[in-house]
Structure formats: C-alpha cells, structure tokens
Amino acid sequence: MALSERDLVDEALIGRVASGDKQALEALYDRYERLVFSFAHRVLRDPHLAEEVMQDVFLRIWQRAARFEGGRGRFSSWLLNITHNLAVDRVRQARARGVVLPDPQGAPAQGAPAADIAEHALLAYQVQEALAGLTPDQREAMELAYFQGFTHTEIARRTRSPVGTVKSRLYHGLLKLRTILTEGKEAETRRGKH
Amino acid sequence: MGSIKLFDACPEPAELCLLALGAEEPEEVPALQAHLERCARCRLTLAELQAAAELVAYATPAAVPPAGMRERVLDHVTRRPQSDAAPRRSRWSGRLTGWMPFGAAAAVALLALSTGVLGSRVQSLRTQLARAEVWEHVAYEWALAAEQANKDPRVKVIPMANSPEAAGSGGTVYMVPSQTGTRVVISVWGLHQPRGENVYHLWLIRDGERRSGGTFVTDADGRGGAVLNLPGVDFQQVGITLEPDARGMTPRGQKVLGASL
C-alpha cells in the first residue's frame, strides 16, 4: 500500500495520541474536522447530531489510538470508517424510535465538497463526477445503504425490488465508481507523462 | 428470521460489498467476519471495496460546524481517560529514516563492527527502531508546524531548491516562534536513501561560514527531516549536502538542497 506524505504524518500523530499527547489529538482534529463533520452531517442532516457524532468519533480516537495499526491501512480510512459506523448507528437508533430526520437534499453530492485540502479537492470533484455516472437505481441504492443506513433487505422493501437486484445495484455501482476513478487517475498519469 | 449463512467457502464479492457499505444484515456479519479472519484474499477484496466506498465520503458537500464546536468536542474528549493501553505495534521496523546528532551515526557503526553476525543483526534492528522513533518525532513536529503555519502569520515557510544533481527532490523549512526561541523544522523528499555510512548533513550558513545542524538519513521513499530548537536565528541560509559519513565538520560532499531565509 503506497502511503502519501499526509498518511505518514497522520501515523506519527496517532502514535503520539496513543501516548496521551493532547496536542497531537488537536492536530488530528484540525486536519479532519471539516471532512468528518460534513460526512456526519450528510448522514444525519442535523448539525447538533453531527456534533454529537464528532464527540463520539474523537473520543474513540482518543481512547483507542493504541489499536490503530498503520500496516493494515491508512489513518484516514480508519477515521472515516468509525465516523460512518457511528453516524449510521445514530440514524438507525432514530428510526427505531420513530424519529424523523430531515430529508436528504437532492442527489448525494451537491455543492462544494468538504475535502478542501488541496490533495483531496481534486479527488472530491472526481468522485462527484463519478457518482453522476452511476445509474439512478445504483445511486439510489448507494444513498439508502451508505448514507441512510438501510440494510439491503430494507432497501429491497423500500424500492419494491428483489433482494438480488439490490445487491447487484450496490455491487456494480461500487465497482463502477472504483473503475471510473481508476481510469481517471490513469488518464491523468498518461497526460502527465507527455 | 432466515437461515444463518456459514462462509466456509469464500462469499460472493457482492456480500463483501454489503459489508463495505454497512448494508449487510446484522445477523450475517459475525459469519462474514469469522471467514475474513481466516481468508486473506477476502480481506483484500473487502479492503478494496471499502476504499471505493470511502471515496464517497470525500465528495460530501461542506457543512458549516456550529460555533465553538472545536472547543466543546476537544474538551469533552480530553477530560476522559485513555483506555486500551495495549502496546502499539510499530510499523516503522523497515524504515531507515531519522535525524541523528553528529557522532551518533559513527557510534552506531563502530558498535555494529565490534559484534558478531547475530550481534550486528540485533544492532541493525535496534538502529532501525531508534531511527523509526526519531522519524516519528520529525513527522509529528512537521505536522504541527504545518498546522501552525495555517494559523499563525509569524511562522515562516521557505521552500528549498534542489541542485541539478538532486533533480526531483525538494524540501520545506518551517521557522516556528517558540517560547525559548525558534523551532526549525525541515522536511525533505525525493532524496535517495544513502548507502553505507553516507548521510545527509544540514548546514546553517551565516556570511558564507557553515555550522553543522546535524545529520539525517532518508527512507526508501526519499523522505527525511530534522528538528532544531534554537535560541535565535543567526543564520541566513540552510543547505543540505550528501556526505560520505557523519564525521565531517565542514562540507565534503555534493550539495543537494538549499534555501535562503
């Protein structure tokens, strides 16, 4: 796995957090506040709930920093995975209590992306374009699964589609996303060589 | 409730996709995880799918945090004790990066020569670990300096220029005011990993005279750096040369990077 400069710095910081370094935690917070909050807000559609998730995410980072194993993946992946799990848990809890969250605003990705850090901004726009390249069914399935926390059988019921069809939409949608982005990167690399 | 699946054989990739998106039925997750514990191929497939799913997070529209959120979150978090104090495995065992004070590299080399084959190997591992720990320190200081540069206009950020012999390399000098003077953080990239006793040597230059700022080595990715805490900035330029060893007090090797402050 090729690590970027940013990944290496993240690893150094989380190592410090594991030793109880609050300044290192603050540095990680500042590096990822916008991305994590925007992601949580996208799932929960409420800034106060998103802030609660922020507390939960960084508390988990603070308490479990020693568990992060750099050899098994990037810190940013670990952080986004924790954020997604905690945010979706909240959505499911709200749904179980009958609480209605605000409707999502249109397509999954609109407006300026949260990843405003230079090295992520280009990726963010590429992902937005790639999402636009999915079929409406694939985008809907991804939205319901990834952002609204529905299981595939729940999605099948909501969309009145067979379970196998939903699985296929999710799988092929994700593969298409990966392919579009991979081809985009390869094209960039080729352009860069000329 | 339907029948519980067992995954003695590898599950279909579409099942792993559901796990990557968080869309798997909760009762089916334990069986999938049990299979993943045993199957490296499926772990790799899942990692690739998770990487694709994470991309979606980067495209979420920017949301404005509530005022004061940073202070509330960090105050809430840091009031809690840390738990899970299991020792952290270092992934840096293969990285030969770090800043060694002048003479330390020579001391390590002499110690390695004085022992047998096994002793040399043990010393090599100790050296790698020591360098890895130094690199963690450098990378941490570099991250802090970069963050401070975003917020504090007093922080100077000076790019380094490479010499023709070090084409493709680069570096940045951060000059960060501190309570005791100035913290100078230097990060470099694209410099070939030195072999044998070769080291990169940092020079602090004033009126043409060079003073040693210490030596360092780069890792296999060409990254390295140095951190200096100085009472004041009494030099006008910095330069980095590739030296045959760490014992010289004046430059003997080729200049690779330099910057005027």
CSV table of C-alpha atoms in Angstrom, one decimal:
chain,number,residue,atom,x,y,z
A,1,MET,CA,0.0,0.0,0.0
A,2,ALA,CA,1.6,3.3,-1.1
A,3,LEU,CA,1.3,6.0,1.6
A,4,SER,CA,1.3,9.6,0.9
A,5,GLU,CA,3.1,12.2,2.9
A,6,ARG,CA,-0.1,13.1,4.6
A,7,ASP,CA,-0.6,9.4,5.6
A,8,LEU,CA,2.8,9.3,7.2
A,9,VAL,CA,2.2,12.4,9.2
A,10,ASP,CA,-1.2,11.1,10.4
A,11,GLU,CA,0.5,7.9,11.6
A,12,ALA,CA,3.1,9.9,13.5
A,13,LEU,CA,0.3,12.0,15.1
A,14,ILE,CA,-1.9,9.0,16.1
A,15,GLY,CA,1.2,7.4,17.6
A,16,ARG,CA,1.5,10.5,19.8
A,17,VAL,CA,-2.1,10.4,20.7
A,18,ALA,CA,-1.6,6.8,21.9
A,19,SER,CA,0.9,8.2,24.3
A,20,GLY,CA,-1.6,10.7,25.7
A,21,ASP,CA,-0.5,13.7,23.7
A,22,LYS,CA,-3.4,16.1,23.6
A,23,GLN,CA,-1.7,18.4,21.2
A,24,ALA,CA,-1.4,15.6,18.7
A,25,LEU,CA,-5.1,14.9,19.1
A,26,GLU,CA,-5.8,18.6,18.4
A,27,ALA,CA,-3.6,18.5,15.3
A,28,LEU,CA,-5.6,15.5,14.0
A,29,TYR,CA,-8.8,17.1,14.8
A,30,ASP,CA,-7.9,20.3,12.9
A,31,ARG,CA,-6.8,18.2,9.9
A,32,TYR,CA,-10.1,16.3,9.7
A,33,GLU,CA,-12.7,18.4,11.4
A,34,ARG,CA,-14.3,19.7,8.2
A,35,LEU,CA,-14.3,16.3,6.4
A,36,VAL,CA,-15.6,14.3,9.4
A,37,PHE,CA,-18.3,16.9,10.4
A,38,SER,CA,-19.5,17.2,6.8
A,39,PHE,CA,-19.7,13.5,6.4
A,40,ALA,CA,-21.6,13.1,9.7
A,41,HIS,CA,-23.9,16.0,8.8
A,42,ARG,CA,-24.5,14.4,5.4
A,43,VAL,CA,-25.7,11.2,7.1
A,44,LEU,CA,-27.7,12.8,10.0
A,45,ARG,CA,-28.8,16.1,8.3
A,46,ASP,CA,-28.6,17.8,11.6
A,47,PRO,CA,-25.7,19.9,12.9
A,48,HIS,CA,-26.3,19.1,16.6
A,49,LEU,CA,-26.5,15.4,16.0
A,50,ALA,CA,-23.4,15.7,13.8
A,51,GLU,CA,-21.6,17.4,16.6
A,52,GLU,CA,-22.5,14.6,18.9
A,53,VAL,CA,-21.0,12.2,16.4
A,54,MET,CA,-17.9,14.3,16.3
A,55,GLN,CA,-17.6,13.9,20.1
A,56,ASP,CA,-18.0,10.1,19.8
A,57,VAL,CA,-15.6,9.8,16.9
A,58,PHE,CA,-12.8,11.7,18.5
A,59,LEU,CA,-13.4,10.1,21.9
A,60,ARG,CA,-13.0,6.8,20.2
A,61,ILE,CA,-9.8,8.0,18.5
A,62,TRP,CA,-8.5,9.3,21.9
A,63,GLN,CA,-9.3,6.0,23.7
A,64,ARG,CA,-8.4,3.6,21.0
A,65,ALA,CA,-5.4,5.2,19.4
A,66,ALA,CA,-3.2,2.3,20.6
A,67,ARG,CA,-5.3,0.0,18.5
A,68,PHE,CA,-4.5,1.7,15.2
A,69,GLU,CA,-2.1,-0.5,13.2
A,70,GLY,CA,-0.5,1.5,10.4
A,71,GLY,CA,0.5,-1.6,8.5
A,72,ARG,CA,-3.1,-2.5,8.0
A,73,GLY,CA,-4.4,0.7,6.4
A,74,ARG,CA,-4.5,4.5,6.4
A,75,PHE,CA,-5.5,6.5,9.4
A,76,SER,CA,-8.0,8.5,7.3
A,77,SER,CA,-9.7,5.2,6.3
A,78,TRP,CA,-9.9,4.2,10.0
A,79,LEU,CA,-11.3,7.6,10.9
A,80,LEU,CA,-13.9,7.6,8.1
A,81,ASN,CA,-14.9,4.0,8.9
A,82,ILE,CA,-15.5,5.0,12.6
A,83,THR,CA,-17.4,8.1,11.5
A,84,HIS,CA,-19.7,6.1,9.2
A,85,ASN,CA,-20.4,3.4,11.7
A,86,LEU,CA,-21.3,5.9,14.5
A,87,ALA,CA,-23.3,8.1,12.3
A,88,VAL,CA,-25.3,5.2,10.7
A,89,ASP,CA,-25.9,3.8,14.2
A,90,ARG,CA,-27.5,7.1,15.2
A,91,VAL,CA,-29.7,7.1,12.1
A,92,ARG,CA,-30.8,3.5,12.9
A,93,GLN,CA,-31.5,4.4,16.5
A,94,ALA,CA,-33.5,7.4,15.5
A,95,ARG,CA,-35.5,5.3,13.0
A,96,ALA,CA,-36.2,2.7,15.7
A,97,ARG,CA,-37.6,5.4,18.0
A,98,GLY,CA,-39.7,6.7,15.2
A,99,VAL,CA,-37.7,10.0,15.0
A,100,VAL,CA,-37.9,11.5,11.5
A,101,LEU,CA,-34.7,13.0,10.2
A,102,PRO,CA,-34.7,15.8,7.6
A,103,ASP,CA,-34.9,14.6,4.0
A,104,PRO,CA,-31.7,14.5,2.2
A,105,GLN,CA,-31.3,17.4,-0.2
A,106,GLY,CA,-31.3,16.1,-3.7
A,107,ALA,CA,-28.5,13.9,-5.1
A,108,PRO,CA,-25.9,12.6,-2.7
A,109,ALA,CA,-23.2,15.0,-3.7
A,110,GLN,CA,-24.0,18.7,-4.3
A,111,GLY,CA,-22.2,21.8,-3.7
A,112,ALA,CA,-18.5,22.4,-2.9
A,113,PRO,CA,-17.1,19.2,-1.4
A,114,ALA,CA,-15.9,19.1,2.2
A,115,ALA,CA,-12.5,17.9,1.3
A,116,ASP,CA,-11.0,21.3,0.7
A,117,ILE,CA,-7.4,20.2,1.4
A,118,ALA,CA,-5.5,20.6,-1.8
A,119,GLU,CA,-4.6,17.0,-2.2
A,120,HIS,CA,-8.2,15.9,-1.6
A,121,ALA,CA,-10.1,18.6,-3.5
A,122,LEU,CA,-9.3,17.1,-6.9
A,123,LEU,CA,-10.3,13.6,-5.7
A,124,ALA,CA,-13.6,15.1,-4.3
A,125,TYR,CA,-14.6,16.6,-7.6
A,126,GLN,CA,-13.6,13.3,-9.4
A,127,VAL,CA,-15.9,11.4,-7.0
A,128,GLN,CA,-18.7,13.8,-7.6
A,129,GLU,CA,-18.4,13.2,-11.3
A,130,ALA,CA,-18.1,9.5,-10.9
A,131,LEU,CA,-21.3,9.4,-8.8
A,132,ALA,CA,-23.1,11.3,-11.5
A,133,GLY,CA,-22.0,8.4,-13.9
A,134,LEU,CA,-24.0,5.8,-11.9
A,135,THR,CA,-27.5,4.8,-13.0
A,136,PRO,CA,-30.3,6.4,-11.0
A,137,ASP,CA,-31.0,3.0,-9.4
A,138,GLN,CA,-27.4,2.5,-8.4
A,139,ARG,CA,-27.2,6.0,-6.9
A,140,GLU,CA,-30.5,5.5,-5.0
A,141,ALA,CA,-29.2,2.2,-3.6
A,142,MET,CA,-25.9,3.7,-2.5
A,143,GLU,CA,-27.7,6.6,-0.9
A,144,LEU,CA,-30.1,4.3,1.0
A,145,ALA,CA,-27.3,2.0,2.1
A,146,TYR,CA,-24.3,4.3,2.8
A,147,PHE,CA,-26.0,7.5,3.9
A,148,GLN,CA,-29.3,6.3,5.4
A,149,GLY,CA,-28.1,3.1,7.0
A,150,PHE,CA,-30.6,0.7,5.4
A,151,THR,CA,-29.7,-3.0,5.0
A,152,HIS,CA,-30.1,-4.5,1.6
A,153,THR,CA,-33.3,-6.3,2.5
A,154,GLU,CA,-34.8,-3.0,3.8
A,155,ILE,CA,-33.7,-1.3,0.6
A,156,ALA,CA,-35.4,-4.1,-1.3
A,157,ARG,CA,-38.7,-3.4,0.6
A,158,ARG,CA,-38.5,0.4,0.1
A,159,THR,CA,-37.8,0.2,-3.6
A,160,ARG,CA,-40.0,-2.8,-4.2
A,161,SER,CA,-37.1,-4.6,-5.8
A,162,PRO,CA,-35.8,-8.2,-5.4
A,163,VAL,CA,-33.0,-8.6,-2.8
A,164,GLY,CA,-30.7,-9.9,-5.5
A,165,THR,CA,-31.3,-6.8,-7.7
A,166,VAL,CA,-30.5,-4.5,-4.8
A,167,LYS,CA,-27.2,-6.4,-4.1
A,168,SER,CA,-26.4,-6.2,-7.8
A,169,ARG,CA,-27.0,-2.4,-7.9
A,170,LEU,CA,-24.8,-1.8,-4.9
A,171,TYR,CA,-22.0,-4.1,-6.1
A,172,HIS,CA,-21.9,-2.9,-9.6
A,173,GLY,CA,-22.4,0.7,-8.5
A,174,LEU,CA,-19.4,0.5,-6.2
A,175,LEU,CA,-17.3,-1.3,-8.9
A,176,LYS,CA,-18.3,1.4,-11.4
A,177,LEU,CA,-17.2,4.1,-9.0
A,178,ARG,CA,-13.9,2.4,-8.5
A,179,THR,CA,-13.4,1.9,-12.2
A,180,ILE,CA,-14.3,5.5,-13.2
A,181,LEU,CA,-11.8,6.8,-10.6
A,182,THR,CA,-9.1,4.3,-11.5
A,183,GLU,CA,-9.4,5.2,-15.2
A,184,GLY,CA,-9.4,8.9,-14.4
A,185,LYS,CA,-6.2,8.5,-12.4
A,186,GLU,CA,-4.6,6.5,-15.2
A,187,ALA,CA,-5.6,9.1,-17.8
A,188,GLU,CA,-4.1,11.8,-15.6
A,189,THR,CA,-0.9,9.9,-15.3
A,190,ARG,CA,-0.7,9.4,-19.1
A,191,ARG,CA,-1.3,13.1,-19.6
A,192,GLY,CA,1.4,14.0,-17.1
A,193,LYS,CA,3.9,11.9,-19.0
A,194,HIS,CA,3.5,13.9,-22.2
B,1,MET,CA,-35.6,-14.9,10.7
B,2,GLY,CA,-34.0,-16.7,7.7
B,3,SER,CA,-31.3,-19.3,8.0
B,4,ILE,CA,-27.9,-18.1,9.1
B,5,LYS,CA,-25.2,-18.4,6.5
B,6,LEU,CA,-21.9,-20.0,7.1
B,7,PHE,CA,-19.0,-19.0,5.0
B,8,ASP,CA,-16.7,-21.9,4.9
B,9,ALA,CA,-16.2,-21.1,1.2
B,10,CYS,CA,-15.5,-17.5,0.2
B,11,PRO,CA,-18.6,-15.4,0.0
B,12,GLU,CA,-19.5,-13.7,-3.2
B,13,PRO,CA,-17.9,-10.3,-3.7
B,14,ALA,CA,-21.4,-8.8,-3.6
B,15,GLU,CA,-21.7,-10.0,0.0
B,16,LEU,CA,-18.4,-8.2,0.8
B,17,CYS,CA,-19.7,-5.1,-0.9
B,18,LEU,CA,-22.7,-5.1,1.5
B,19,LEU,CA,-20.2,-5.3,4.4
B,20,ALA,CA,-18.2,-2.4,2.9
B,21,LEU,CA,-21.2,-0.2,2.7
B,22,GLY,CA,-22.7,-1.2,6.0
B,23,ALA,CA,-25.7,-2.7,4.3
B,24,GLU,CA,-25.3,-6.3,5.5
B,25,GLU,CA,-28.0,-7.8,7.8
B,26,PRO,CA,-26.7,-7.6,11.3
B,27,GLU,CA,-27.1,-11.4,12.0
B,28,GLU,CA,-25.0,-12.2,9.0
B,29,VAL,CA,-22.0,-10.1,9.9
B,30,PRO,CA,-20.4,-12.5,12.5
B,31,ALA,CA,-20.2,-15.3,10.0
B,32,LEU,CA,-18.6,-13.0,7.4
B,33,GLN,CA,-16.1,-11.6,10.0
B,34,ALA,CA,-15.2,-15.2,11.1
B,35,HIS,CA,-14.4,-16.0,7.4
B,36,LEU,CA,-12.4,-12.9,7.0
B,37,GLU,CA,-10.3,-13.8,10.0
B,38,ARG,CA,-9.2,-16.9,8.0
B,39,CYS,CA,-9.1,-15.6,4.4
B,40,ALA,CA,-6.5,-13.1,3.3
B,41,ARG,CA,-8.0,-13.0,-0.2
B,42,CYS,CA,-11.4,-11.9,1.0
B,43,ARG,CA,-9.8,-9.4,3.4
B,44,LEU,CA,-8.0,-7.8,0.4
B,45,THR,CA,-11.2,-7.8,-1.6
B,46,LEU,CA,-13.1,-6.1,1.3
B,47,ALA,CA,-10.3,-3.6,1.7
B,48,GLU,CA,-10.6,-2.6,-2.0
B,49,LEU,CA,-14.3,-2.3,-1.7
B,50,GLN,CA,-14.1,-0.3,1.5
B,51,ALA,CA,-11.6,2.0,-0.2
B,52,ALA,CA,-14.1,2.6,-3.0
B,53,ALA,CA,-16.9,3.3,-0.5
B,54,GLU,CA,-14.8,5.7,1.4
B,55,LEU,CA,-14.3,7.8,-1.7
B,56,VAL,CA,-18.0,8.8,-1.4
B,57,ALA,CA,-17.2,10.5,1.9
B,58,TYR,CA,-14.7,12.8,0.2
B,59,ALA,CA,-17.4,14.1,-2.1
B,60,THR,CA,-19.9,15.1,0.7
B,61,PRO,CA,-20.8,18.8,0.5
B,62,ALA,CA,-19.1,21.0,3.0
B,63,ALA,CA,-21.2,21.7,6.1
B,64,VAL,CA,-20.5,24.6,8.5
B,65,PRO,CA,-19.8,23.4,12.0
B,66,PRO,CA,-21.7,25.1,14.9
B,67,ALA,CA,-19.7,28.0,16.5
B,68,GLY,CA,-17.5,26.7,19.3
B,69,MET,CA,-17.7,23.1,18.3
B,70,ARG,CA,-14.0,22.5,18.3
B,71,GLU,CA,-13.6,23.6,21.9
B,72,ARG,CA,-16.6,21.6,23.0
B,73,VAL,CA,-15.5,18.4,21.3
B,74,LEU,CA,-11.9,18.6,22.4
B,75,ASP,CA,-12.9,19.5,26.0
B,76,HIS,CA,-15.4,16.6,26.1
B,77,VAL,CA,-12.8,14.2,24.8
B,78,THR,CA,-9.7,15.1,26.7
B,79,ARG,CA,-11.5,15.1,30.0
B,80,ARG,CA,-11.9,11.3,29.6
B,81,PRO,CA,-9.1,8.9,30.5
B,82,GLN,CA,-7.5,7.0,27.8
B,83,SER,CA,-8.2,3.3,27.8
B,84,ASP,CA,-6.9,0.3,25.7
B,85,ALA,CA,-3.4,0.9,26.8
B,86,ALA,CA,-2.2,-2.1,24.8
B,87,PRO,CA,1.3,-1.5,23.4
B,88,ARG,CA,1.2,-0.3,19.9
B,89,ARG,CA,3.0,-2.3,17.3
B,90,SER,CA,5.3,0.0,15.3
B,91,ARG,CA,5.0,-0.3,11.6
B,92,TRP,CA,8.3,1.5,11.2
B,93,SER,CA,10.5,-1.5,11.5
B,94,GLY,CA,11.5,-1.3,7.9
B,95,ARG,CA,12.1,2.4,7.7
B,96,LEU,CA,15.5,3.9,7.9
B,97,THR,CA,14.7,7.5,8.5
B,98,GLY,CA,15.6,10.0,11.1
B,99,TRP,CA,17.9,12.6,12.4
B,100,MET,CA,20.9,11.6,14.2
B,101,PRO,CA,23.0,14.0,16.2
B,102,PHE,CA,26.6,14.3,14.9
B,103,GLY,CA,28.7,11.4,16.1
B,104,ALA,CA,25.8,9.1,16.9
B,105,ALA,CA,25.8,7.5,13.5
B,106,ALA,CA,29.6,6.9,13.9
B,107,ALA,CA,29.0,5.4,17.3
B,108,VAL,CA,26.4,3.0,15.9
B,109,ALA,CA,28.6,2.0,13.1
B,110,LEU,CA,31.5,1.2,15.4
B,111,LEU,CA,29.3,-0.8,17.7
B,112,ALA,CA,28.0,-2.9,14.8
B,113,LEU,CA,31.5,-3.7,13.6
B,114,SER,CA,32.6,-4.9,17.1
B,115,THR,CA,30.0,-7.6,17.4
B,116,GLY,CA,29.4,-10.9,15.6
B,117,VAL,CA,26.9,-11.6,12.8
B,118,LEU,CA,24.0,-12.0,15.2
B,119,GLY,CA,25.0,-9.0,17.2
B,120,SER,CA,25.2,-7.0,14.0
B,121,ARG,CA,21.7,-8.0,13.1
B,122,VAL,CA,20.4,-7.1,16.5
B,123,GLN,CA,22.1,-3.8,16.5
B,124,SER,CA,20.8,-3.1,13.0
B,125,LEU,CA,17.3,-3.7,14.2
B,126,ARG,CA,17.8,-1.5,17.2
B,127,THR,CA,19.2,1.2,14.9
B,128,GLN,CA,16.2,0.9,12.6
B,129,LEU,CA,13.8,1.1,15.6
B,130,ALA,CA,15.7,4.1,17.0
B,131,ARG,CA,15.6,5.8,13.6
B,132,ALA,CA,11.9,5.0,13.3
B,133,GLU,CA,11.3,6.6,16.6
B,134,VAL,CA,13.2,9.7,15.6
B,135,TRP,CA,11.3,9.8,12.3
B,136,GLU,CA,8.0,9.7,14.2
B,137,HIS,CA,9.2,12.7,16.1
B,138,VAL,CA,10.2,14.6,13.0
B,139,ALA,CA,7.0,13.8,11.2
B,140,TYR,CA,5.0,14.9,14.2
B,141,GLU,CA,6.9,18.2,14.5
B,142,TRP,CA,6.4,18.8,10.8
B,143,ALA,CA,2.7,18.2,11.1
B,144,LEU,CA,2.5,20.7,14.0
B,145,ALA,CA,4.5,23.3,12.1
B,146,ALA,CA,2.3,22.9,9.0
B,147,GLU,CA,-0.8,23.4,11.1
B,148,GLN,CA,0.7,26.4,12.9
B,149,ALA,CA,1.6,27.9,9.6
B,150,ASN,CA,-2.0,27.9,8.6
B,151,LYS,CA,-3.0,29.9,11.7
B,152,ASP,CA,0.0,32.0,12.7
B,153,PRO,CA,1.4,34.6,10.2
B,154,ARG,CA,4.7,34.7,12.2
B,155,VAL,CA,5.5,31.1,11.0
B,156,LYS,CA,7.8,31.3,8.0
B,157,VAL,CA,7.6,28.7,5.4
B,158,ILE,CA,10.5,28.6,3.0
B,159,PRO,CA,10.7,26.1,0.1
B,160,MET,CA,14.1,24.6,-0.6
B,161,ALA,CA,15.6,24.5,-4.1
B,162,ASN,CA,17.4,21.4,-5.4
B,163,SER,CA,20.7,21.2,-7.1
B,164,PRO,CA,20.8,19.7,-10.6
B,165,GLU,CA,22.4,16.5,-9.1
B,166,ALA,CA,19.3,16.1,-6.9
B,167,ALA,CA,16.7,16.7,-9.5
B,168,GLY,CA,13.2,15.7,-8.4
B,169,SER,CA,14.0,16.4,-4.7
B,170,GLY,CA,12.6,19.1,-2.6
B,171,GLY,CA,12.1,20.3,0.9
B,172,THR,CA,10.5,22.9,3.2
B,173,VAL,CA,11.9,24.9,6.1
B,174,TYR,CA,9.4,25.9,8.8
B,175,MET,CA,10.6,28.6,11.2
B,176,VAL,CA,8.2,28.5,14.2
B,177,PRO,CA,8.5,31.0,17.0
B,178,SER,CA,8.5,29.3,20.4
B,179,GLN,CA,8.8,30.5,24.0
B,180,THR,CA,12.5,29.7,24.0
B,181,GLY,CA,13.4,31.0,20.6
B,182,THR,CA,12.7,29.4,17.2
B,183,ARG,CA,11.9,25.8,16.3
B,184,VAL,CA,13.3,25.0,12.8
B,185,VAL,CA,11.6,22.0,11.2
B,186,ILE,CA,13.0,20.8,7.9
B,187,SER,CA,11.2,18.1,5.8
B,188,VAL,CA,12.7,16.8,2.6
B,189,TRP,CA,11.6,14.4,-0.1
B,190,GLY,CA,12.9,12.8,-3.2
B,191,LEU,CA,16.4,12.3,-1.8
B,192,HIS,CA,17.9,8.9,-2.5
B,193,GLN,CA,18.3,6.7,0.6
B,194,PRO,CA,22.0,6.9,1.5
B,195,ARG,CA,24.1,3.8,1.5
B,196,GLY,CA,26.7,2.6,3.9
B,197,GLU,CA,28.0,5.4,6.1
B,198,ASN,CA,26.7,8.1,3.8
B,199,VAL,CA,24.4,10.7,5.4
B,200,TYR,CA,22.8,13.9,4.6
B,201,HIS,CA,24.2,16.8,6.5
B,202,LEU,CA,22.3,20.0,7.4
B,203,TRP,CA,24.4,23.2,7.4
B,204,LEU,CA,23.4,26.6,8.9
B,205,ILE,CA,25.1,29.3,6.9
B,206,ARG,CA,26.0,32.8,8.0
B,207,ASP,CA,28.2,35.1,6.0
B,208,GLY,CA,29.5,32.2,4.0
B,209,GLU,CA,30.5,30.2,7.1
B,210,ARG,CA,28.9,26.8,7.7
B,211,ARG,CA,27.9,25.4,11.0
B,212,SER,CA,26.6,21.8,11.4
B,213,GLY,CA,22.9,21.4,12.1
B,214,GLY,CA,23.1,17.7,12.4
B,215,THR,CA,22.9,14.7,10.0
B,216,PHE,CA,20.0,12.5,8.9
B,217,VAL,CA,19.1,9.7,6.6
B,218,THR,CA,16.1,9.3,4.3
B,219,ASP,CA,13.8,6.3,4.0
B,220,ALA,CA,13.2,4.2,0.9
B,221,ASP,CA,10.6,6.8,-0.2
B,222,GLY,CA,13.2,9.6,-0.1
B,223,ARG,CA,11.7,11.3,3.0
B,224,GLY,CA,13.5,12.6,6.0
B,225,GLY,CA,14.0,15.7,8.1
B,226,ALA,CA,15.4,17.4,11.1
B,227,VAL,CA,14.1,19.4,14.0
B,228,LEU,CA,16.2,22.1,15.7
B,229,ASN,CA,15.3,24.2,18.8
B,230,LEU,CA,17.4,27.3,18.6
B,231,PRO,CA,17.5,30.4,20.9
B,232,GLY,CA,17.6,32.6,17.9
B,233,VAL,CA,18.0,32.6,14.1
B,234,ASP,CA,21.6,33.7,13.5
B,235,PHE,CA,22.0,32.2,10.0
B,236,GLN,CA,20.9,33.4,6.6
B,237,GLN,CA,20.8,30.2,4.6
B,238,VAL,CA,20.4,26.5,5.1
B,239,GLY,CA,22.0,23.8,2.9
B,240,ILE,CA,22.0,20.0,2.8
B,241,THR,CA,24.8,18.0,1.4
B,242,LEU,CA,25.3,14.3,0.9
B,243,GLU,CA,28.4,13.4,2.9
B,244,PRO,CA,30.5,10.2,2.9
B,245,ASP,CA,30.0,9.9,6.7
B,246,ALA,CA,28.8,11.9,9.7
B,247,ARG,CA,32.2,12.8,11.0
B,248,GLY,CA,32.9,15.9,9.0
B,249,MET,CA,32.7,19.4,10.4
B,250,THR,CA,32.8,21.1,7.0
B,251,PRO,CA,31.1,20.0,3.8
B,252,ARG,CA,32.9,17.4,1.8
B,253,GLY,CA,30.1,16.1,-0.4
B,254,GLN,CA,27.7,17.4,-3.0
B,255,LYS,CA,25.1,19.9,-2.2
B,256,VAL,CA,21.5,18.7,-2.8
B,257,LEU,CA,19.1,21.2,-1.3
B,258,GLY,CA,19.3,24.8,-0.1
B,259,ALA,CA,17.2,27.8,0.9
B,260,SER,CA,17.7,31.4,1.8
B,261,LEU,CA,15.7,32.6,4.8
